[in-house]
CSV table of C-alpha atoms in Angstrom, one decimal:
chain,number,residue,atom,x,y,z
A,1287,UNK,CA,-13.9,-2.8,18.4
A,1288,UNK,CA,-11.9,-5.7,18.3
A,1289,UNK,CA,-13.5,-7.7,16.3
A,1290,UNK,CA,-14.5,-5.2,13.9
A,1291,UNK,CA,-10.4,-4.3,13.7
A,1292,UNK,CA,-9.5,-8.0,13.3
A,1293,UNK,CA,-11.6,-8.2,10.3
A,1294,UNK,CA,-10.9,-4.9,8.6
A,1295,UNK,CA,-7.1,-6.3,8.8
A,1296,UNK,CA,-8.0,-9.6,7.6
A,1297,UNK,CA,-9.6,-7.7,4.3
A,1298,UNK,CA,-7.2,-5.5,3.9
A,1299,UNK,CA,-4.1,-8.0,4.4
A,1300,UNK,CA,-6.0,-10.1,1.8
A,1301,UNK,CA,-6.5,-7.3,-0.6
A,1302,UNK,CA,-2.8,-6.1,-0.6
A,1303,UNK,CA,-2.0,-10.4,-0.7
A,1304,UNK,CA,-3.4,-9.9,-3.9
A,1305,UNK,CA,-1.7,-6.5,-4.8
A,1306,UNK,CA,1.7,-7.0,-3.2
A,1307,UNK,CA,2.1,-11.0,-4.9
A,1308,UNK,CA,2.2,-9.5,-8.6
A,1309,UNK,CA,4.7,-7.0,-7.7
A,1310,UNK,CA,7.0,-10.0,-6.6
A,1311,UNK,CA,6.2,-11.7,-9.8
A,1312,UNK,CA,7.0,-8.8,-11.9
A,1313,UNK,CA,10.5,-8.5,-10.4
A,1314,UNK,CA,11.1,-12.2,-10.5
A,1315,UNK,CA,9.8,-13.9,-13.8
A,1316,UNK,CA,7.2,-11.7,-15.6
A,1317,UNK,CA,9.7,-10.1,-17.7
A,1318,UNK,CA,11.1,-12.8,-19.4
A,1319,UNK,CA,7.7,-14.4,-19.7
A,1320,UNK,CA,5.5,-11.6,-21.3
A,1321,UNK,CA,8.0,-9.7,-22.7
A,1322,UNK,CA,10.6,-11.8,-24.2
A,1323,UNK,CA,11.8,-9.8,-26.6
A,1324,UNK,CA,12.9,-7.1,-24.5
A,1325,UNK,CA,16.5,-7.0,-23.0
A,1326,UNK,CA,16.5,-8.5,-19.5
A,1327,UNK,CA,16.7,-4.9,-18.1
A,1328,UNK,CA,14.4,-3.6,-20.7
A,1329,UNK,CA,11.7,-6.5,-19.7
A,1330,UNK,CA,11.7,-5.6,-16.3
A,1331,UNK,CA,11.4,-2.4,-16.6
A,1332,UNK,CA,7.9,-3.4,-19.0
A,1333,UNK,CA,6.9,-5.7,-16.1
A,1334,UNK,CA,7.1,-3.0,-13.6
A,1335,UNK,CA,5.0,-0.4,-16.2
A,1336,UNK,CA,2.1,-3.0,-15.8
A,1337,UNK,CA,2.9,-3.0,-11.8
A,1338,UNK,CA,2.6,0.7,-12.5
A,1339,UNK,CA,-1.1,0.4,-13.9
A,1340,UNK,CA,-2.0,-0.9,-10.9
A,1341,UNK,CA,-1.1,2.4,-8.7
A,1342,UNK,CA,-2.8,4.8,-11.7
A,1343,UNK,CA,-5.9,2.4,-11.4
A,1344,UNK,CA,-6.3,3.0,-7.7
A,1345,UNK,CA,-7.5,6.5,-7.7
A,1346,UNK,CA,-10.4,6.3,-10.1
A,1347,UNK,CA,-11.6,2.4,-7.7
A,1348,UNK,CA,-11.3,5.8,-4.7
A,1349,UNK,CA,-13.4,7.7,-7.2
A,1350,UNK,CA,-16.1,4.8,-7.8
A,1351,UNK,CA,-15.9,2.8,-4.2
A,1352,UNK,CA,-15.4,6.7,-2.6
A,1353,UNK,CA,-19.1,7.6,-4.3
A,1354,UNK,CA,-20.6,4.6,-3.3
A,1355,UNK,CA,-19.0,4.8,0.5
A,1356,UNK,CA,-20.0,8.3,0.9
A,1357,UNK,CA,-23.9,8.0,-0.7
A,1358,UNK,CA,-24.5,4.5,0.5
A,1359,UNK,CA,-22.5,3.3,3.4
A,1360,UNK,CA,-18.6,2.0,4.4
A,1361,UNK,CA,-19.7,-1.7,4.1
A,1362,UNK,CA,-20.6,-2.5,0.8
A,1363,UNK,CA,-17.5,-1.4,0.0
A,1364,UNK,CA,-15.6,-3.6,1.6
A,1365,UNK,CA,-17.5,-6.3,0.1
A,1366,UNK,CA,-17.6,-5.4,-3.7
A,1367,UNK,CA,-13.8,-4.1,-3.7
A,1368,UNK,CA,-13.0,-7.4,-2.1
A,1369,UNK,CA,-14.9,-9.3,-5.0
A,1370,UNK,CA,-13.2,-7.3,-8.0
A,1371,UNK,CA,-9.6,-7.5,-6.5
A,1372,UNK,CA,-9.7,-11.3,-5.8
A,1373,UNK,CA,-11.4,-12.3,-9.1
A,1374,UNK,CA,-8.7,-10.0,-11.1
A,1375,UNK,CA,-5.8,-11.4,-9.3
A,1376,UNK,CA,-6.6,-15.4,-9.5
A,1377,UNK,CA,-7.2,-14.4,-13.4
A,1378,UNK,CA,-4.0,-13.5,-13.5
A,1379,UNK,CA,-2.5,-17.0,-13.1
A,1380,UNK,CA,-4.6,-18.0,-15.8
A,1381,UNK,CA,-3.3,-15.7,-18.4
A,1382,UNK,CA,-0.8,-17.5,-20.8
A,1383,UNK,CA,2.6,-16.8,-21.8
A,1384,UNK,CA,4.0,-14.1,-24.7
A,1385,UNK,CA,4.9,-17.9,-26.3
A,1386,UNK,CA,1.3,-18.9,-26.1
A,1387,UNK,CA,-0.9,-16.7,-27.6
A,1388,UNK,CA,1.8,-13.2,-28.6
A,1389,UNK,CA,0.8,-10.0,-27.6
A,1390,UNK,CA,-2.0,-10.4,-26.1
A,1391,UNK,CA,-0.7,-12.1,-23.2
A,1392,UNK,CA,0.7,-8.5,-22.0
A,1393,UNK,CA,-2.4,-7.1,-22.9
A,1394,UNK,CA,-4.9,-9.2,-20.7
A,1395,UNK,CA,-2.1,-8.3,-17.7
A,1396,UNK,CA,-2.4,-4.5,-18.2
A,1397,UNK,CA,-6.2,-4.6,-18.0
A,1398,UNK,CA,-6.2,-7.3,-15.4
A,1399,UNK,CA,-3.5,-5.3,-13.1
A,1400,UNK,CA,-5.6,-2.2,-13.8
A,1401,UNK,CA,-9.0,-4.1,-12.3
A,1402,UNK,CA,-6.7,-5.3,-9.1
A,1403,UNK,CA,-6.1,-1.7,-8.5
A,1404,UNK,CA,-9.4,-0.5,-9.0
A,1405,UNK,CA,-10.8,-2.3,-6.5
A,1406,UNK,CA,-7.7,-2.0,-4.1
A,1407,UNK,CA,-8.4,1.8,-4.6
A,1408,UNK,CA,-11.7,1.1,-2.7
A,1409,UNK,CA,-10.4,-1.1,-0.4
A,1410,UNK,CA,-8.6,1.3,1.4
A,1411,UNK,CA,-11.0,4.2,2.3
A,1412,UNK,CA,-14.0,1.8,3.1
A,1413,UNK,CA,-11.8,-0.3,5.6
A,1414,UNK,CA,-9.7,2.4,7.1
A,1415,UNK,CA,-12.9,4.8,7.9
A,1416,UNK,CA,-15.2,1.6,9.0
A,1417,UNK,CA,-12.9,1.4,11.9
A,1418,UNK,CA,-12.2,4.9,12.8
A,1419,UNK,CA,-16.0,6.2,12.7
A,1420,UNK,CA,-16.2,3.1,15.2
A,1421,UNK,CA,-13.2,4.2,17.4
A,1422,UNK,CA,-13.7,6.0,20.2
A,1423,UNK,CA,-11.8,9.9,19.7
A,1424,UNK,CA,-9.1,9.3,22.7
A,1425,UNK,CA,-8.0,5.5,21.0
A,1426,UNK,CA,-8.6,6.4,17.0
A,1427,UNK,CA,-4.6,6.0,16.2
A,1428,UNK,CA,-4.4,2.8,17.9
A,1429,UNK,CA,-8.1,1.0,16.4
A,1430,UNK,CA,-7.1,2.9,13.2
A,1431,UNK,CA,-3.8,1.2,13.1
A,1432,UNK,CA,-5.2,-2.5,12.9
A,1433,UNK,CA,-6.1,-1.8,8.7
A,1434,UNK,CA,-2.1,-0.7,8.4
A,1435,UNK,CA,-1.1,-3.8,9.8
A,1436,UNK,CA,-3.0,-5.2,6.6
A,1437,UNK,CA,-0.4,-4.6,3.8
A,1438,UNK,CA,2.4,-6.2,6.0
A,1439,UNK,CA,0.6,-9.4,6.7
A,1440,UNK,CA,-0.4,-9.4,2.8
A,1441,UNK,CA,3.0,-9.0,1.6
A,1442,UNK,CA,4.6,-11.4,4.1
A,1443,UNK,CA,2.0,-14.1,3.2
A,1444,UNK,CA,2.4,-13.2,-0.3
A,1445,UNK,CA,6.2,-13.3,-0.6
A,1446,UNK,CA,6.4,-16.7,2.2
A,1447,UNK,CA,4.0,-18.3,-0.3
A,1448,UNK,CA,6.5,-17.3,-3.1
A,1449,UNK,CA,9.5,-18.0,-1.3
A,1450,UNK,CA,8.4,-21.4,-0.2
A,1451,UNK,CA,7.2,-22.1,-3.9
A,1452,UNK,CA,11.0,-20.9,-5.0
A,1453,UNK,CA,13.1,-22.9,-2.5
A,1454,UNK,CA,11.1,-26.4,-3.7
A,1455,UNK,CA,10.8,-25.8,-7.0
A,1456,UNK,CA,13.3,-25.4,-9.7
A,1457,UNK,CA,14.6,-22.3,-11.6
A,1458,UNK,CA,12.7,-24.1,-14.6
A,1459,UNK,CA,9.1,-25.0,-12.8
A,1460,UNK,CA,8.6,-22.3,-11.2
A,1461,UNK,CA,9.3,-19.9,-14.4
A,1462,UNK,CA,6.7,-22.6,-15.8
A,1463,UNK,CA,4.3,-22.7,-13.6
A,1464,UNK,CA,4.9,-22.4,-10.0
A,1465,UNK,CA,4.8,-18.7,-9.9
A,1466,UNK,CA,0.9,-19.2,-11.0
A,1467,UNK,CA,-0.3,-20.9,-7.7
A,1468,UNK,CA,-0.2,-17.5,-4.9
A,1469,UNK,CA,-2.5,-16.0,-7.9
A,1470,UNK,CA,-4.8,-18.8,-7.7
A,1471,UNK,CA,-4.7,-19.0,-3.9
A,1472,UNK,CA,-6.1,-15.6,-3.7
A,1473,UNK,CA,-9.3,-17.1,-4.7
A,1474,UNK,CA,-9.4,-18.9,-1.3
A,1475,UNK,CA,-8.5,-16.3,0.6
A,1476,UNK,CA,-11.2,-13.6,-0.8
A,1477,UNK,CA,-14.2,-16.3,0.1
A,1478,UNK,CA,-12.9,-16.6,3.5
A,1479,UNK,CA,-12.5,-12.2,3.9
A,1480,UNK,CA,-16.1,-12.1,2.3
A,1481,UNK,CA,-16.9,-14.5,5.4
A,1482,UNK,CA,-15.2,-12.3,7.9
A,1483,UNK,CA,-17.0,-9.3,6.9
A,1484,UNK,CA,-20.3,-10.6,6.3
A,1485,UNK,CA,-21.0,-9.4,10.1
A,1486,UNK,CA,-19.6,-6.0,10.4
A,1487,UNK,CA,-22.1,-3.5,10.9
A,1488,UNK,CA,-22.1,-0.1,9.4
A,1489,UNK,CA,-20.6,2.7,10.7
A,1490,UNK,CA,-22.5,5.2,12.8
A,1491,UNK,CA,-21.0,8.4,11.7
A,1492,UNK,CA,-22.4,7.5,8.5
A,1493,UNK,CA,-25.7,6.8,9.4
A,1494,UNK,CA,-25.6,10.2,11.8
A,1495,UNK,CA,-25.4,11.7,8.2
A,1496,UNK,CA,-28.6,13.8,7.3
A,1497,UNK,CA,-27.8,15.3,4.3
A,1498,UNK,CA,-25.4,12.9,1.6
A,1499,UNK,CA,-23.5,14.8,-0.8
A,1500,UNK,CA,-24.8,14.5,-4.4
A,1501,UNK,CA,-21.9,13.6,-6.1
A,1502,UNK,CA,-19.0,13.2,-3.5
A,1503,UNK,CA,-16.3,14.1,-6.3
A,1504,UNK,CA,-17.7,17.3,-7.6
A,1505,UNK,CA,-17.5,18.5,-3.6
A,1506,UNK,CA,-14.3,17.4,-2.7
A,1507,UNK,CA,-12.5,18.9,-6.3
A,1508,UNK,CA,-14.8,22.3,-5.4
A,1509,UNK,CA,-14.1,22.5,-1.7
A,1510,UNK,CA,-11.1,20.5,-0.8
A,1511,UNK,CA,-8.8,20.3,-4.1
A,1512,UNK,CA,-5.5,21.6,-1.7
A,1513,UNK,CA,-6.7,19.5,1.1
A,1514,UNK,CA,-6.5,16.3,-1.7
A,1515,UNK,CA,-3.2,17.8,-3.1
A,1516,UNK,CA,-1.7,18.2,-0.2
A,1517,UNK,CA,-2.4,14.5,1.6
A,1518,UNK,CA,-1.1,13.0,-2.0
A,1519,UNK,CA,1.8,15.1,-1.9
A,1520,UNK,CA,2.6,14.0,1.6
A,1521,UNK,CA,2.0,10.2,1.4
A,1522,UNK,CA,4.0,9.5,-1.7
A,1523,UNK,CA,7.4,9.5,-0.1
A,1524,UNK,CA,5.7,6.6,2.0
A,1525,UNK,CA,5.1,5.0,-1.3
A,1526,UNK,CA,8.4,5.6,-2.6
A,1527,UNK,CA,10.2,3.8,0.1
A,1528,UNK,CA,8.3,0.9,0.7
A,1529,UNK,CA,7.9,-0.2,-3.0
A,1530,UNK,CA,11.7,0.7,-3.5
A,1531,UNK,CA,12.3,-1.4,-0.5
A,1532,UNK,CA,10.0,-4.6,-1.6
A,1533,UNK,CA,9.6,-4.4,-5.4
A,1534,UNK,CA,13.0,-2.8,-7.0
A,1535,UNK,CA,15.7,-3.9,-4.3
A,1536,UNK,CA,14.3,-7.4,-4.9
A,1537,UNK,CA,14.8,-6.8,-8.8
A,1538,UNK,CA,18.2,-4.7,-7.7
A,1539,UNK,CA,19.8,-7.6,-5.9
A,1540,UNK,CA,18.9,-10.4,-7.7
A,1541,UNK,CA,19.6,-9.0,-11.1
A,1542,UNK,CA,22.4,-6.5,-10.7
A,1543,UNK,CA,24.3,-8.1,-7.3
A,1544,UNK,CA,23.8,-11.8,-7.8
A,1545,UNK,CA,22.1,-12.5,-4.8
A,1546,UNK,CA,19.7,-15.3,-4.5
A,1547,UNK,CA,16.2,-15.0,-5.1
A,1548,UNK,CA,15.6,-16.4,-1.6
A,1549,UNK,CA,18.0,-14.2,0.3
A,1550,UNK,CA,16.6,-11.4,-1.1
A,1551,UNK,CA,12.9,-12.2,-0.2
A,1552,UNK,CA,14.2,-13.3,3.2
A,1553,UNK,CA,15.7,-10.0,4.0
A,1554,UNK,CA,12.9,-7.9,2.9
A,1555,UNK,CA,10.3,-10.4,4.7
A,1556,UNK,CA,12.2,-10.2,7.9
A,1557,UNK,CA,12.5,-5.9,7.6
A,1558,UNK,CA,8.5,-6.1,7.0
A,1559,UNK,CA,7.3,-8.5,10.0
A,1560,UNK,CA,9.3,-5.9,12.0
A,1561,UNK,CA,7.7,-3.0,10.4
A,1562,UNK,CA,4.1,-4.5,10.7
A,1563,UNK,CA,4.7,-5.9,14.2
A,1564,UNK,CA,5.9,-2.0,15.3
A,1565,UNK,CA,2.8,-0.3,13.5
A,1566,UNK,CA,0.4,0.0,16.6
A,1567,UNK,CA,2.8,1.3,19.0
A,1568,UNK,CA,3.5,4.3,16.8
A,1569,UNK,CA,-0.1,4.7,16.7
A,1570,UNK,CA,-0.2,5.2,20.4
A,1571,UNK,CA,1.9,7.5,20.4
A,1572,UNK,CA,-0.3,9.3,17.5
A,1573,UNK,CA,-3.3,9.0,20.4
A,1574,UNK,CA,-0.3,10.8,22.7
A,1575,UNK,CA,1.9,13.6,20.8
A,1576,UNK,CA,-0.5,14.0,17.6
A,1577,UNK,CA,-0.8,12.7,14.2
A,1578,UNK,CA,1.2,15.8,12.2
A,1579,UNK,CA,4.7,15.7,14.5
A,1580,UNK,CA,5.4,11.4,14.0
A,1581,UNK,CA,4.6,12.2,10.1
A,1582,UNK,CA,7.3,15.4,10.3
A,1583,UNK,CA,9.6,12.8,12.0
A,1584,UNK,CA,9.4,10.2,9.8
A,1585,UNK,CA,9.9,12.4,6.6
A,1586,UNK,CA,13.0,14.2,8.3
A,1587,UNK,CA,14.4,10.3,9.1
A,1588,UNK,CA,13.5,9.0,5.5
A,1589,UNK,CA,15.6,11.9,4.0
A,1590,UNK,CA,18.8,11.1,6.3
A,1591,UNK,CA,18.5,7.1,5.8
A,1592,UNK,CA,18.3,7.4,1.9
A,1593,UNK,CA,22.0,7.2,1.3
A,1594,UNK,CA,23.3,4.9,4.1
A,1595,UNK,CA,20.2,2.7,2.7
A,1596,UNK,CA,21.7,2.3,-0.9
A,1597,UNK,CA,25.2,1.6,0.4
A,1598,UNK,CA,24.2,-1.2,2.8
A,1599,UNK,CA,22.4,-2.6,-0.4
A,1600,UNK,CA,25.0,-2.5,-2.2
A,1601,UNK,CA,27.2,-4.6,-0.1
A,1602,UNK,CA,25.4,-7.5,-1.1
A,1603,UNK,CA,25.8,-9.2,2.3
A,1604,UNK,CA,22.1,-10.6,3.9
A,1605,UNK,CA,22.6,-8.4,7.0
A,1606,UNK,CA,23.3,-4.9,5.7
A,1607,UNK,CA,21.1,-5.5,3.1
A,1608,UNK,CA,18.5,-6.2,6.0
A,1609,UNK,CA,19.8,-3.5,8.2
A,1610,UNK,CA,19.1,-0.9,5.0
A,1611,UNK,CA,15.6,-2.0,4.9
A,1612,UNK,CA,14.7,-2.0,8.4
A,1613,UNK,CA,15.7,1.5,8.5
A,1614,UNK,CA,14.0,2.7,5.7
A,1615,UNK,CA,10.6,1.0,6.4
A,1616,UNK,CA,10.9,2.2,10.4
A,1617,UNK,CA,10.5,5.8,9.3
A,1618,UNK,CA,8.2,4.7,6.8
A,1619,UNK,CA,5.8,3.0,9.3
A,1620,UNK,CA,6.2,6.7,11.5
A,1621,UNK,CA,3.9,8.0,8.7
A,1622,UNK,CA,1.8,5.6,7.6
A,1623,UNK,CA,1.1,4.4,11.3
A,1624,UNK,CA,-1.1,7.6,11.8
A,1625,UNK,CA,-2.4,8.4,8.4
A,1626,UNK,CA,-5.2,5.9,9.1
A,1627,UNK,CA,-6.2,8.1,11.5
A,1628,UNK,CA,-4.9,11.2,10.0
A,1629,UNK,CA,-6.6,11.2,6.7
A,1630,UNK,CA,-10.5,10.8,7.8
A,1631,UNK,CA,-10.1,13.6,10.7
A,1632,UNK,CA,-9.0,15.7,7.8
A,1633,UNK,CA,-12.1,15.4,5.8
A,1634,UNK,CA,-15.7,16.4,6.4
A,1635,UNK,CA,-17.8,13.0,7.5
A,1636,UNK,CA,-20.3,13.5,4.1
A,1637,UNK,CA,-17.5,13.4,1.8
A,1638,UNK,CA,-14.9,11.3,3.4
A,1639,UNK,CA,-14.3,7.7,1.8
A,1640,UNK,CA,-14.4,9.8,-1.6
A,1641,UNK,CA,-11.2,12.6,-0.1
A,1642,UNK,CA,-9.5,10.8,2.1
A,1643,UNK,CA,-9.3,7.2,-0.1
A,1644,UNK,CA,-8.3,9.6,-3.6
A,1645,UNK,CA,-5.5,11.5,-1.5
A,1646,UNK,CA,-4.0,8.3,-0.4
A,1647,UNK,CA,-4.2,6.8,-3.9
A,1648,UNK,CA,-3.2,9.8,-5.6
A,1649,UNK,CA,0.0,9.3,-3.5
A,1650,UNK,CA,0.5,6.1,-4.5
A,1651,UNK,CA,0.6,7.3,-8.0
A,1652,UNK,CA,2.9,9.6,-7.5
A,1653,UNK,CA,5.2,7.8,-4.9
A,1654,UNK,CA,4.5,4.2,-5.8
A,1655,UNK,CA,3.9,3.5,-9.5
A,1656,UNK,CA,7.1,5.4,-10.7
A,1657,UNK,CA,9.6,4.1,-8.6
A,1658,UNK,CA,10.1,0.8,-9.3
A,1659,UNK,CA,10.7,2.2,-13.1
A,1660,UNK,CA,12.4,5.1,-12.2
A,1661,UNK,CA,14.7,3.4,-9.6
A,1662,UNK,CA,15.4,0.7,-12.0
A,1663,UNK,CA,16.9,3.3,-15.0
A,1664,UNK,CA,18.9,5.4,-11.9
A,1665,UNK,CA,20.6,2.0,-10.8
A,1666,UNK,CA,21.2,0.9,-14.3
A,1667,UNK,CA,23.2,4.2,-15.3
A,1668,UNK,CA,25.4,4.1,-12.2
A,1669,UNK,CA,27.7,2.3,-10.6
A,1670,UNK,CA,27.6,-0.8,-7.8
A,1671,UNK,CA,26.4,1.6,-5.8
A,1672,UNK,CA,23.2,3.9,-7.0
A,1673,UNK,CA,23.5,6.9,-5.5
A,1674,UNK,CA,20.8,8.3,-8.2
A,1675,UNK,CA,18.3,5.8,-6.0
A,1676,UNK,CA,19.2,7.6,-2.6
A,1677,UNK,CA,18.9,11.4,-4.0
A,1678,UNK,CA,15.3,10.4,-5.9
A,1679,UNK,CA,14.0,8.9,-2.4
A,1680,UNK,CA,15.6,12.1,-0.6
A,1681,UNK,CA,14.1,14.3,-2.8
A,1682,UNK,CA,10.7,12.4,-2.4
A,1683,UNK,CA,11.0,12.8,1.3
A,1684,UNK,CA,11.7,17.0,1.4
A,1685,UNK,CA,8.8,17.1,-1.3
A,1686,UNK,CA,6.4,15.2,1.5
A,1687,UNK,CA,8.2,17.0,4.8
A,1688,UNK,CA,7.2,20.0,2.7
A,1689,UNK,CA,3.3,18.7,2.4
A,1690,UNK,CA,3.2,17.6,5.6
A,1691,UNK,CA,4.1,21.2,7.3
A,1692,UNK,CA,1.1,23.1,5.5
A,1693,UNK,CA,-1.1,20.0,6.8
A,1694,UNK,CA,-3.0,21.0,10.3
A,1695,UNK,CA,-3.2,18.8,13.4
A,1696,UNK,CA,-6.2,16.6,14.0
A,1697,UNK,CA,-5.4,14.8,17.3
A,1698,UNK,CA,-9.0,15.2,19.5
A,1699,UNK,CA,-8.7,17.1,22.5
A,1700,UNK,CA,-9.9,14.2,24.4
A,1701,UNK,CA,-7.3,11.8,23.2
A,1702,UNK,CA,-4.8,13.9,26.2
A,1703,UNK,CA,-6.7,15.1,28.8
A,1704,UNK,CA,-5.8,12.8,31.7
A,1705,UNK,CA,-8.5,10.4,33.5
A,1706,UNK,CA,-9.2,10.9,36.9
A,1707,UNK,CA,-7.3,8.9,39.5
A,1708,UNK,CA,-9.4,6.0,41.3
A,1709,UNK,CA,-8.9,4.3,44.1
């Protein structure tokens, strides 16, 4: 189990490396680069419309990867969404400049954004339930966990490599080309995920499968439509919060406060290893109380750190700003600790990488591709202080509480009854 956790976080902090590097870029330089004619607010606002694509991309790679995950196996998923989402992203540091060749520079960024979250759509599902249909029932939330603490290692690599490029390059070279190299590192690190997950074997609820379902889509949209409404409805707050947290408050306090580039990515970096470093101790707790009560908790304490969140941003100092963040992505991690877990006891084994990835996708449509933009507008119309930010993110959170309560407990029986005393 270990090793088979270690490398599904390996992938899947590698995949979100990928994913998590062009959101930096599009807050930091992507405007002004493809978009130059746009208004400096305007251009960042087209940046993170492409950073969008990406999220409404991710559903239909659940769709695709989901159909081959569920008819042919969890493990040649991991290999082929690893392929497309590595090969997109170092293609995107090889895509000139608006000055270089016009309008189709933005162009071959939409379609290549759209391919990174096509295959980061797969990712997901064929990682997640790899390891869970490995886990033994009583320890699911903890094994589960190990893929969550993927997108925190991916964005921390992705922003330290961006952060050291920024502190030792000037304003100038790395506008130029220095913002070009974590793309091309990605390269690197897919071939060396490819060679951690050359050895996993395939999962054995899978192959206890008799009877495959034709075509995994038609049977989830037939049978479990409100199941996959529901799960999307519930994970897009998570969304919501973490993307406001590392995509627009970077954009928000570099553009709007004046803070540096590198304070800004320190803060958020620091809230994140906390987060990530936190992520399987709330999942052993999931093993403990259930899955259902830390996701109601973490909703309820998303909707009452909204406000105090924005305000600490708006100071502009490194340590409230910090301070905000931490407390947003803390009852952020309470729900997405568990939803590894969560998601795949929730669907039926023969149709499971195609529900449980396009429910946690379809969030991330919902919760993830609109924020950055819509955060962006609410903070441009206010004052120092956008208050619009806080009541869209509170309103995100009562939408999800709301999900979450019609959602059932899935916590095994096994996972609580006590083991006999030795000795």
């Amino acid at each position: 189990m270990l090793r088979l956790a270690a490398a599904s976080l390996a992938g899947t902090a590698i995949e979100f490396y990928d994913f998590f590097v062009y959101g930096t870029a599009a807050a930091l330089v992507l405007g002004p680069l493809f978009f130059p004619t746009f208004s400096p607010v305007a251009g960042t606002l087209a940046a993170f419309a492409t950073f969008g694509v990406g999220f409404v991309a991710r559903p239909l790679g659940s769709v695709l990867f989901g159909h081959i995950g569920d008819r042919r196996g969890r493990r040649p998923v991991l290999v082929a969404s690893l392929l497309l989402t590595g090969a997109s992203t170092v293609a995107v540091g090889c895509v000139p400049s608006y000055g270089s060749i016009g309008v189709a520079a933005p162009a071959l960024l939409l379609l290549l954004r759209f391919l990174q979250g096509l295959g980061l759509g797969g990712e997901w599902g064929g990682a997640v339930l790899l390891v869970a249909e490995h886990a033994p029932a009583g320890r699911r939330g903890l094994w589960s966990s190990f893929p969550q603490i993927g997108p925190a290692v991916g964005f921390l690599l992705a922003n330290g490599v961006i952060l050291a490029l920024s502190a030792s390059l000037s304003d100038a070279q790395f506008a130029q080309w220095g913002w070009r190299v974590p793309f091309w590192a990605a390269g690197v690190l897919a071939l060396a995920g490819l060679w951690l997950r050359s050895s996993l074997t395939e999962s054995p609820r899978f192959l206890e499968i008799d009877d495959h379902a034709r075509v995994p889509l038609v049977e989830v949209a037939r049978e479990h439509w409100r199941l996959v409404l529901l799960t999307a409805g519930a994970l897009s707050v998570g969304y919501a919060v973490f993307y406001a947290v590392t995509t627009w408050s970077l954009a928000y306090g570099t553009e709007r406060l004046g803070v540096s580039r590198t304070v800004m990515l320190g803060c958020i970096m620091a809230a994140v290893a906390v987060k990530g470093s936190l992520t399987p101790l709330v999942a052993v707790l999931s093993d403990r109380y259930g899955r259902r009560p830390l996701c109601l908790l973490g909703c309820t304490a998303t909707a009452l750190w909204m406000f105090p969140m924005v305000a600490l941003l708006a100071t502009g100092s490194p340590l409230l700003m910090f301070l905000g963040m931490l407390g947003a992505l803390l009852a952020f991690i309470t729900m997405f600790a568990v939803i590894a877990a969560y998601l795949p006891e929730l669907y039926e084994p023969r149709v499971r990488c195609t529900g449980a990835a396009v429910g946690y996708n379809l969030g991330g449509v919902v919760g993830g591709a609109l924020t950055p933009i819509v955060a962006t507008t609410l903070a441009e119309r206010g004052g120092r202080v956008p208050w619009g930010v806080g009541a869209y993110l509170t309103g995100m959170a009562l939408l999800s509480l709301g999900c979450f309560a019609l959602l059932p407990e899935t916590r095994p029986v096994t996972a609580v009854v006590a083991e006999p005393a030795t000795g």
